[in-house]
Short mmCIF file of N, CA and C in Angstrom, two decimals:
data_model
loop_
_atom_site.label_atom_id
_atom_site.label_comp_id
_atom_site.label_asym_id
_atom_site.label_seq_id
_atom_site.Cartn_x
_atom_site.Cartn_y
_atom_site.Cartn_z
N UNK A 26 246.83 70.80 -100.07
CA UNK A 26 247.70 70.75 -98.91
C UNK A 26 248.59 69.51 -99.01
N UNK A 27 250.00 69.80 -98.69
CA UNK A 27 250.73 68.77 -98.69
C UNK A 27 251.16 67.79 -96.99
N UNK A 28 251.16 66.95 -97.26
CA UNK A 28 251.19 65.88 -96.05
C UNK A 28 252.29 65.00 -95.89
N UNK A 29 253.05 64.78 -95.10
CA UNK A 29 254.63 64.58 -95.08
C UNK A 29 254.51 63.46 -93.62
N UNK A 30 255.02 62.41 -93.98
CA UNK A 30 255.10 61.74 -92.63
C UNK A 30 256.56 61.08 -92.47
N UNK A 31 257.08 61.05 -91.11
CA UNK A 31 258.54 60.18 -91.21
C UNK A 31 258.19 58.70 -91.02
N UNK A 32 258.78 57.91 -91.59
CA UNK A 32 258.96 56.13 -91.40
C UNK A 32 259.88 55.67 -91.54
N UNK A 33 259.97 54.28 -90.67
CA UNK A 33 260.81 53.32 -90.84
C UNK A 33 260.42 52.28 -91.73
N UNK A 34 261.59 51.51 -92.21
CA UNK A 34 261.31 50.13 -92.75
C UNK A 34 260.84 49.43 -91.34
N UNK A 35 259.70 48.15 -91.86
CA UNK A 35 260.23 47.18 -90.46
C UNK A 35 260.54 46.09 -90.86
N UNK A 36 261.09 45.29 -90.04
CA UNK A 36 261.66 44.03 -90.68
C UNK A 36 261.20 42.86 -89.98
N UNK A 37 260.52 43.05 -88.84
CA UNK A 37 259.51 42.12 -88.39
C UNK A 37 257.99 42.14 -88.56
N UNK A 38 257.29 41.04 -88.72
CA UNK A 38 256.11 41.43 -89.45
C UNK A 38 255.11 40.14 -89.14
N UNK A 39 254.30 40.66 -88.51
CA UNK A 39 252.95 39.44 -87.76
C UNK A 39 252.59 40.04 -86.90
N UNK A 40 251.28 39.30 -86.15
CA UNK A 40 250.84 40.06 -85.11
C UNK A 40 251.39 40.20 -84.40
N UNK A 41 251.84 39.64 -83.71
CA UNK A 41 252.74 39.56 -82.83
C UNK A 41 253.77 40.87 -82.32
N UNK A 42 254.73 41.15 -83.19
CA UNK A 42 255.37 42.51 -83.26
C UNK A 42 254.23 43.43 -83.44
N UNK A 43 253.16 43.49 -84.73
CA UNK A 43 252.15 44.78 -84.85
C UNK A 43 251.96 45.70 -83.21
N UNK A 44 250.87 44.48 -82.80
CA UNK A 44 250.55 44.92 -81.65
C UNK A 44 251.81 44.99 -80.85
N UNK A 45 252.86 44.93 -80.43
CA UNK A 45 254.27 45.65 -79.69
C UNK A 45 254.56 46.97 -80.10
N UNK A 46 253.98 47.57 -81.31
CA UNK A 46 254.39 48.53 -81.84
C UNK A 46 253.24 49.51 -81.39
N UNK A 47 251.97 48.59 -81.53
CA UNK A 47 250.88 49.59 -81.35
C UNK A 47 250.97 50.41 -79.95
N UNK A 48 251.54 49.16 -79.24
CA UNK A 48 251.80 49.50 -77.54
C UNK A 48 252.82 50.82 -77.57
N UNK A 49 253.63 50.80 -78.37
CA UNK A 49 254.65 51.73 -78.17
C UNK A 49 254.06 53.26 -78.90
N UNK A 50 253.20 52.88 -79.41
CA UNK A 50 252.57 54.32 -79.63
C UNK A 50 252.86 54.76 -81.19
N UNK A 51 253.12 53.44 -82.08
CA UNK A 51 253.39 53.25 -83.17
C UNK A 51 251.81 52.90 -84.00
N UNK A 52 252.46 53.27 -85.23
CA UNK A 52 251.58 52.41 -86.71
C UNK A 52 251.84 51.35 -87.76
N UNK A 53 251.28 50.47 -87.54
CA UNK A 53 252.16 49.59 -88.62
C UNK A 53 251.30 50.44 -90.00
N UNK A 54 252.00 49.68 -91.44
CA UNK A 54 251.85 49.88 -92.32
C UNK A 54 251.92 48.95 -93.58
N UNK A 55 251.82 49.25 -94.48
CA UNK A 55 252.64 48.66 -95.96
C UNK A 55 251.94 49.78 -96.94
N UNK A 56 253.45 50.02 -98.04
CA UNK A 56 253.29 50.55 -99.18
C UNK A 56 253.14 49.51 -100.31
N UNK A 57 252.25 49.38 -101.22
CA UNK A 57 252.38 48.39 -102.45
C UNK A 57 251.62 49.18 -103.55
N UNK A 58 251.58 48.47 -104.54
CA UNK A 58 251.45 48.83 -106.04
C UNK A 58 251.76 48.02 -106.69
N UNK A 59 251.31 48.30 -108.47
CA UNK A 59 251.77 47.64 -109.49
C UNK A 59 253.05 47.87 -109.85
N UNK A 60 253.70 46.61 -109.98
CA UNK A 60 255.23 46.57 -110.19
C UNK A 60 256.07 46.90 -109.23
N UNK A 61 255.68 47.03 -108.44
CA UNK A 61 256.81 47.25 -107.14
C UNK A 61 256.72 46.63 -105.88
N UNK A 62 257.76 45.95 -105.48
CA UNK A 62 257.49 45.14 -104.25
C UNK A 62 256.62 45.79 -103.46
N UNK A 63 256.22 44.97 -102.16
CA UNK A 63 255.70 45.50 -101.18
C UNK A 63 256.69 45.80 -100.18
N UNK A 64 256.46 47.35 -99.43
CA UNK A 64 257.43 47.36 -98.39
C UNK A 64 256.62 47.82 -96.97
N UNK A 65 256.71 47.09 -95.95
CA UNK A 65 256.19 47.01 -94.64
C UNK A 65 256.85 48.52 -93.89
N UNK A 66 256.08 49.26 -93.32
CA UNK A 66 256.52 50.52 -92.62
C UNK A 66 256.34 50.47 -91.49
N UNK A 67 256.22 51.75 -90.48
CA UNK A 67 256.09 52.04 -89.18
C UNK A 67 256.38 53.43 -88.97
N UNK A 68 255.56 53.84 -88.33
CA UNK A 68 255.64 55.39 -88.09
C UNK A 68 254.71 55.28 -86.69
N UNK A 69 255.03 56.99 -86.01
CA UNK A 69 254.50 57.53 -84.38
C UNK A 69 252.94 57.56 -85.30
N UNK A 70 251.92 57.08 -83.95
CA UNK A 70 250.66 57.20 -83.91
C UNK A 70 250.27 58.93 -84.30
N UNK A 71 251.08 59.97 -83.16
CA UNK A 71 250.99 61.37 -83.13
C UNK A 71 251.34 61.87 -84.73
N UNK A 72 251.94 61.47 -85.73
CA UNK A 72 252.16 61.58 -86.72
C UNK A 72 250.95 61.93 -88.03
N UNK A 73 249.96 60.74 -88.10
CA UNK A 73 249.00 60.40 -88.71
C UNK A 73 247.56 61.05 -87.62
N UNK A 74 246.99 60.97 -86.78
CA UNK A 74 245.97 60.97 -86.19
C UNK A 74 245.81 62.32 -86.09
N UNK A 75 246.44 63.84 -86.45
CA UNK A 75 245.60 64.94 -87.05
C UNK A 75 245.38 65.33 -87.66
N UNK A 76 246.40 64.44 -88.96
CA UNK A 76 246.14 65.07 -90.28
C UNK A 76 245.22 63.88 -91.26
N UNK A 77 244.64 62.88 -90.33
CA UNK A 77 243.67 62.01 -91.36
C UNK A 77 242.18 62.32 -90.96
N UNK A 78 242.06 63.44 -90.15
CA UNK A 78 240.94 64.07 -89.97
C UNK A 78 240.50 65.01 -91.16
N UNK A 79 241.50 65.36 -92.00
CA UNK A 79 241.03 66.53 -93.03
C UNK A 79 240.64 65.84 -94.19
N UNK A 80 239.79 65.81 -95.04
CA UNK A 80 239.06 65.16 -95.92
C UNK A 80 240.30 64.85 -97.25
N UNK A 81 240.99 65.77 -97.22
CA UNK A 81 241.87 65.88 -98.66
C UNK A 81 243.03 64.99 -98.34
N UNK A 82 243.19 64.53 -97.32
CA UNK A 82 244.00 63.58 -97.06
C UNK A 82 244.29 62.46 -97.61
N UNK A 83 242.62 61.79 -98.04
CA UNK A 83 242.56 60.27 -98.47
C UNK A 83 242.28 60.79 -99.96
N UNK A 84 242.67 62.17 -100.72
CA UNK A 84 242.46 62.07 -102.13
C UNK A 84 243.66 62.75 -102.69
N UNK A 85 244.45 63.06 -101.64
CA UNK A 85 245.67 63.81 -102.33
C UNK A 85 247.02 62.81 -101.77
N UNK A 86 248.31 63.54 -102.56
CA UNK A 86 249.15 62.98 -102.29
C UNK A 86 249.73 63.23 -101.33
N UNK A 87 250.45 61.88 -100.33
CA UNK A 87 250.95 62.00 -98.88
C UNK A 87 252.83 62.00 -99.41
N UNK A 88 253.74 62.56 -98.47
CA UNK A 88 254.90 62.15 -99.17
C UNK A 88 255.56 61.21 -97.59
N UNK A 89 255.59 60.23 -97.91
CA UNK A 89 256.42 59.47 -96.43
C UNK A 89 258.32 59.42 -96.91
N UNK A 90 258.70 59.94 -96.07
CA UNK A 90 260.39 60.17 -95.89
C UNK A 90 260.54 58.49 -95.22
N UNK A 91 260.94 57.89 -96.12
CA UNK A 91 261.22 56.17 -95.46
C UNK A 91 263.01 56.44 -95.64
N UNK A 92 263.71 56.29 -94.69
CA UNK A 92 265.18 56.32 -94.50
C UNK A 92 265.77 57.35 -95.59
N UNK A 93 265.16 58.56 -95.89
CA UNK A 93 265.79 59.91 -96.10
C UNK A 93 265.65 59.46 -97.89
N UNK A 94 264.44 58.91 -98.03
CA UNK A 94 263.99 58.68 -99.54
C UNK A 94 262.31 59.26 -99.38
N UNK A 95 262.22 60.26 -100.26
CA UNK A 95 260.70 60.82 -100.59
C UNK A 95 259.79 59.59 -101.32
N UNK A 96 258.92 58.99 -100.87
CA UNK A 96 258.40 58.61 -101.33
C UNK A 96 256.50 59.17 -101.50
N UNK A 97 255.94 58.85 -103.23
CA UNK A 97 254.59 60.07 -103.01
C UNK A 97 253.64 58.74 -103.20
N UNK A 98 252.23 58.81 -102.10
CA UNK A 98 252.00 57.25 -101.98
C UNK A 98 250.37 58.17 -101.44
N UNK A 99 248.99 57.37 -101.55
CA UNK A 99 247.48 57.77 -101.33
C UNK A 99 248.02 56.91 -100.44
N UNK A 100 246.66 56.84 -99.76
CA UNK A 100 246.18 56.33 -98.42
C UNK A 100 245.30 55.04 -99.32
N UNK A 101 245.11 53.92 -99.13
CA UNK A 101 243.86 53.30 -99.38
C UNK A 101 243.31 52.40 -98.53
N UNK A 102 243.41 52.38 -97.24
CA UNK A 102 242.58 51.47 -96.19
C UNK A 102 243.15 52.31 -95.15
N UNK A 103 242.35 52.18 -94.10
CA UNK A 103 242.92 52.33 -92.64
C UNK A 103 242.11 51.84 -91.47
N UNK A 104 242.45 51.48 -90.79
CA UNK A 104 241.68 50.06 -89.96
C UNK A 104 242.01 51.09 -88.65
N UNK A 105 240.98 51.19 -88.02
CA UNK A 105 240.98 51.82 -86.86
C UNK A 105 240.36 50.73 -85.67
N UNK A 106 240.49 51.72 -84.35
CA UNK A 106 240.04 50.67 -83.50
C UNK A 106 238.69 51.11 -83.20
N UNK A 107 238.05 50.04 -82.98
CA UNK A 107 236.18 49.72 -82.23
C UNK A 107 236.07 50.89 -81.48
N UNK A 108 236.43 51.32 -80.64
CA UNK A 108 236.03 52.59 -79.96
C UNK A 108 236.95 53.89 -79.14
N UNK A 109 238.37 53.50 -79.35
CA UNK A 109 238.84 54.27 -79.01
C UNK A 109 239.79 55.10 -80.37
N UNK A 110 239.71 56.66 -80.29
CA UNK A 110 240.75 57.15 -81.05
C UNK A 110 242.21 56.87 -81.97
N UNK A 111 242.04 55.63 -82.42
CA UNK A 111 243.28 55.44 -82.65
C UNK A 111 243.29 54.50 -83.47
N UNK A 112 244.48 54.48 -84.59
CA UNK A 112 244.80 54.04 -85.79
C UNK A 112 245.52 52.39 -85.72
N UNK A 113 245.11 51.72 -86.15
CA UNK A 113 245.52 50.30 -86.15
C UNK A 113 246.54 49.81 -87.34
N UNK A 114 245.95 50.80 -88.91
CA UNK A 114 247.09 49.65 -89.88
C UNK A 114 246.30 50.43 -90.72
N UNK A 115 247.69 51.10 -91.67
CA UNK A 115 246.88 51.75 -92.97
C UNK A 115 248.15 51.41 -93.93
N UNK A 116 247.00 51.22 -95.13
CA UNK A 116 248.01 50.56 -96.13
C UNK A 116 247.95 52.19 -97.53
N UNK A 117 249.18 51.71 -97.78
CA UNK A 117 249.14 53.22 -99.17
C UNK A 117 249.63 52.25 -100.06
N UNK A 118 248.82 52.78 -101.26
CA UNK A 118 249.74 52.86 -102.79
C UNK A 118 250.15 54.14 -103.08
N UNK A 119 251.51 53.42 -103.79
CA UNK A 119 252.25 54.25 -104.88
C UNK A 119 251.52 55.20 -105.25
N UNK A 120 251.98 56.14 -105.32
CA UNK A 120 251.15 57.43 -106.43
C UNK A 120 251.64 57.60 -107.77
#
């Protein structure tokens, strides 16, 4: 199954903004890998939170549309919160 998410770049980056984003019903992010910068993202909470329930998620490839560029990137962390439903900060590599 293929998995498609929309994102932004962000260009502010600390806690500070994170949690403003989380409020807004956002995800922070970062894409990194070997040889390629790191680039900081943001995408809707509603985006991610039904499709990281399916197991093949964290072993197949995700494609994130970052400003109308395909990019094909795994999942490798995702930091959730202590007890309520919801996604805090997931980082992908490159595929």
């Amino acid at each position: 199954m293929s998995y498609t998410i929309q994102a932004q770049i962000r260009t502010e980056i600390g806690k500070g903004s994170s949690r403003r984003l989380r409020h807004a019903g956002k995800v922070p992010a970062v894409i990194y890998g070997a040889g390629k910068e790191p680039v900081s993202i943001v995408f809707d909470h509603k985006d991610i939170i039904n499709i990281q329930t399916n197991e093949d998620f964290y072993t197949s490839v995700v494609t994130i549309v970052l400003d109308g560029k395909e990019v094909g990137v795994r999942a490798q962390a995702m930091q959730r919160h202590a007890f309520k439903p919801m996604i805090e900060h997931v980082d992908f590599v490159y595929a």
